[in-house]
């Protein structure tokens, strides 16, 4: 039987590299396409000896000439709020022009596609927890707008291609995910706190730390992504993926201090503009359609991530 082939756009990034690895383990031929803006060759160096893995250096915002594949995964966008300030145009175009290029490529080769959207489409949510039918509360002109609004328009494009071209494209809204291969200087809360703890510096809690997030370990997310691609009847649909275990940022800081055994304390810094005050996915749809359950509990996931960062420092 001919093996399945997949292309992962953003395949050398944090989530993308874990997805490439998992697809290879499942027997796929995998093409990793990346411009190595935020992704790194180190993230995929352990995969390059596989005869079923090919790396293509290219930018999805530019015209693409890619091999035919069965499945396309679009994970090619920076996702750290720190980068929203530095690369707003590049981010906005990766999720709009880049999404359009990949959708055309999917139509050309009659491939299935999965678009990685985000909980950021809900903005600072007025509904809690957030389910897929909530339309969100996004500041389109604010500091997060380049990411939030381009993901929203990316989703609109997927629906348009599904309607117009009958393309089988599925969307996942990814909630806060963490794990090995995040950059130490990524700027997001888990790598920041772990790096600070390992260096013995105070953990920088923004605001009073009462804002909440629900943290998903990367292996749980990858299982959800693969299930979404495989499930029947999801063409044109959207599904939340993440973990329902909601914590305050203050609690996260205390947990990391406890697990790492650091002498670090906590200092407070100003809360960034438009920082969402609460976030937790409603995973009913994923549970019902994909039989999705998270397996890695927060402390366990943080321990594994800490081990990774210990080797990086
Ligand atoms: N945060 C923090 N200290 C940091 C980095 C982030 O208190 O060093 C807070 C941030 O203000 C937000 C939460 O942690 O409320 C999650 O931030 P992150 O950038 O990881 O992702 P977001 O969910 O905001 O996109």
PDB file of C-alpha atoms in Angstrom, residues 7-25 30-34 38-40 42-44 46-47 53 73-80 114-119 147 151 172-183 186 188 191 215-228 241-242 292 305 308-309:
ATOM      1  CA  UNK A   7       3.329  18.554   4.465  1.00  0.00           C
ATOM      2  CA  UNK A   8       3.781  20.546   7.662  1.00  0.00           C
ATOM      3  CA  UNK A   9       4.124  24.299   7.125  1.00  0.00           C
ATOM      4  CA  UNK A  10       6.008  25.655  10.123  1.00  0.00           C
ATOM      5  CA  UNK A  11       7.413  22.160  10.643  1.00  0.00           C
ATOM      6  CA  UNK A  12      10.556  23.313  12.428  1.00  0.00           C
ATOM      7  CA  UNK A  13       8.655  25.327  15.026  1.00  0.00           C
ATOM      8  CA  UNK A  14       7.649  24.255  18.524  1.00  0.00           C
ATOM      9  CA  UNK A  15       4.351  22.538  17.663  1.00  0.00           C
ATOM     10  CA  UNK A  16       5.299  21.783  14.042  1.00  0.00           C
ATOM     11  CA  UNK A  17       8.396  19.773  14.953  1.00  0.00           C
ATOM     12  CA  UNK A  18       6.400  17.592  17.367  1.00  0.00           C
ATOM     13  CA  UNK A  19       3.803  17.038  14.650  1.00  0.00           C
ATOM     14  CA  UNK A  20       6.470  16.051  12.070  1.00  0.00           C
ATOM     15  CA  UNK A  21       7.902  13.577  14.563  1.00  0.00           C
ATOM     16  CA  UNK A  22       4.518  12.045  15.325  1.00  0.00           C
ATOM     17  CA  UNK A  23       3.535  11.736  11.633  1.00  0.00           C
ATOM     18  CA  UNK A  24       6.863  10.036  10.872  1.00  0.00           C
ATOM     19  CA  UNK A  25       6.214   7.592  13.706  1.00  0.00           C
ATOM     20  CA  UNK A  30       6.735  14.060   5.772  1.00  0.00           C
ATOM     21  CA  UNK A  31       7.714  17.322   4.087  1.00  0.00           C
ATOM     22  CA  UNK A  32       8.628  20.096   6.502  1.00  0.00           C
ATOM     23  CA  UNK A  33       8.403  23.564   4.999  1.00  0.00           C
ATOM     24  CA  UNK A  34       9.784  26.488   6.962  1.00  0.00           C
ATOM     25  CA  UNK A  38      11.136  31.443  14.515  1.00  0.00           C
ATOM     26  CA  UNK A  39      11.566  27.700  13.922  1.00  0.00           C
ATOM     27  CA  UNK A  40      15.013  26.155  14.177  1.00  0.00           C
ATOM     28  CA  UNK A  42      17.852  22.059  15.878  1.00  0.00           C
ATOM     29  CA  UNK A  43      14.173  21.233  16.532  1.00  0.00           C
ATOM     30  CA  UNK A  44      14.184  18.776  13.614  1.00  0.00           C
ATOM     31  CA  UNK A  46      16.825  14.254  15.107  1.00  0.00           C
ATOM     32  CA  UNK A  47      14.438  13.649  12.177  1.00  0.00           C
ATOM     33  CA  UNK A  53      11.596  13.252   5.981  1.00  0.00           C
ATOM     34  CA  UNK A  73      -0.969  21.157   8.081  1.00  0.00           C
ATOM     35  CA  UNK A  74      -0.636  24.942   8.330  1.00  0.00           C
ATOM     36  CA  UNK A  75       1.204  25.825  11.523  1.00  0.00           C
ATOM     37  CA  UNK A  76       3.383  28.533  10.004  1.00  0.00           C
ATOM     38  CA  UNK A  77       2.971  31.610  12.167  1.00  0.00           C
ATOM     39  CA  UNK A  78       4.793  33.122  15.077  1.00  0.00           C
ATOM     40  CA  UNK A  79       2.497  32.902  18.098  1.00  0.00           C
ATOM     41  CA  UNK A  80       4.243  34.754  20.913  1.00  0.00           C
ATOM     42  CA  UNK A 114      -5.761  21.582   8.576  1.00  0.00           C
ATOM     43  CA  UNK A 115      -5.434  25.227   9.623  1.00  0.00           C
ATOM     44  CA  UNK A 116      -4.003  26.009  13.050  1.00  0.00           C
ATOM     45  CA  UNK A 117      -6.113  28.822  14.454  1.00  0.00           C
ATOM     46  CA  UNK A 118      -6.028  30.017  18.038  1.00  0.00           C
ATOM     47  CA  UNK A 119      -7.935  30.822  21.189  1.00  0.00           C
ATOM     48  CA  UNK A 147      -2.336  37.847  15.083  1.00  0.00           C
ATOM     49  CA  UNK A 151      -6.261  34.101  12.296  1.00  0.00           C
ATOM     50  CA  UNK A 172      -8.295  23.765  15.220  1.00  0.00           C
ATOM     51  CA  UNK A 173      -8.306  26.608  17.736  1.00  0.00           C
ATOM     52  CA  UNK A 174      -5.236  25.987  19.843  1.00  0.00           C
ATOM     53  CA  UNK A 175      -5.276  27.168  23.462  1.00  0.00           C
ATOM     54  CA  UNK A 176      -2.086  27.842  25.468  1.00  0.00           C
ATOM     55  CA  UNK A 177       0.283  24.966  24.768  1.00  0.00           C
ATOM     56  CA  UNK A 178       3.702  24.378  26.299  1.00  0.00           C
ATOM     57  CA  UNK A 179       6.504  21.826  26.267  1.00  0.00           C
ATOM     58  CA  UNK A 180      10.012  21.052  25.074  1.00  0.00           C
ATOM     59  CA  UNK A 181      11.323  22.991  22.027  1.00  0.00           C
ATOM     60  CA  UNK A 182       9.757  26.296  23.019  1.00  0.00           C
ATOM     61  CA  UNK A 183      12.420  28.968  22.735  1.00  0.00           C
ATOM     62  CA  UNK A 186      10.059  33.051  23.364  1.00  0.00           C
ATOM     63  CA  UNK A 188       5.487  33.356  26.673  1.00  0.00           C
ATOM     64  CA  UNK A 191       9.455  29.467  29.037  1.00  0.00           C
ATOM     65  CA  UNK A 215      -2.204  24.975  29.845  1.00  0.00           C
ATOM     66  CA  UNK A 216      -2.004  22.027  27.489  1.00  0.00           C
ATOM     67  CA  UNK A 217       1.055  19.801  27.188  1.00  0.00           C
ATOM     68  CA  UNK A 218       2.230  19.526  23.592  1.00  0.00           C
ATOM     69  CA  UNK A 219       1.739  15.738  23.210  1.00  0.00           C
ATOM     70  CA  UNK A 220      -1.956  16.110  24.073  1.00  0.00           C
ATOM     71  CA  UNK A 221      -2.335  18.837  21.463  1.00  0.00           C
ATOM     72  CA  UNK A 222      -0.587  16.756  18.771  1.00  0.00           C
ATOM     73  CA  UNK A 223      -2.958  13.840  19.404  1.00  0.00           C
ATOM     74  CA  UNK A 224      -5.884  16.259  19.024  1.00  0.00           C
ATOM     75  CA  UNK A 225      -4.515  17.682  15.766  1.00  0.00           C
ATOM     76  CA  UNK A 226      -4.054  14.229  14.234  1.00  0.00           C
ATOM     77  CA  UNK A 227      -7.498  13.097  15.368  1.00  0.00           C
ATOM     78  CA  UNK A 228      -9.025  16.230  13.826  1.00  0.00           C
ATOM     79  CA  UNK A 241      -8.028  21.961  21.381  1.00  0.00           C
ATOM     80  CA  UNK A 242      -6.295  22.488  24.694  1.00  0.00           C
ATOM     81  CA  UNK A 292     -10.339  13.715  22.930  1.00  0.00           C
ATOM     82  CA  UNK A 305       9.577  20.956  30.095  1.00  0.00           C
ATOM     83  CA  UNK A 308      14.384  20.190  28.469  1.00  0.00           C
ATOM     84  CA  UNK A 309      15.242  23.732  29.533  1.00  0.00           C
TER      85      UNK A 309
END
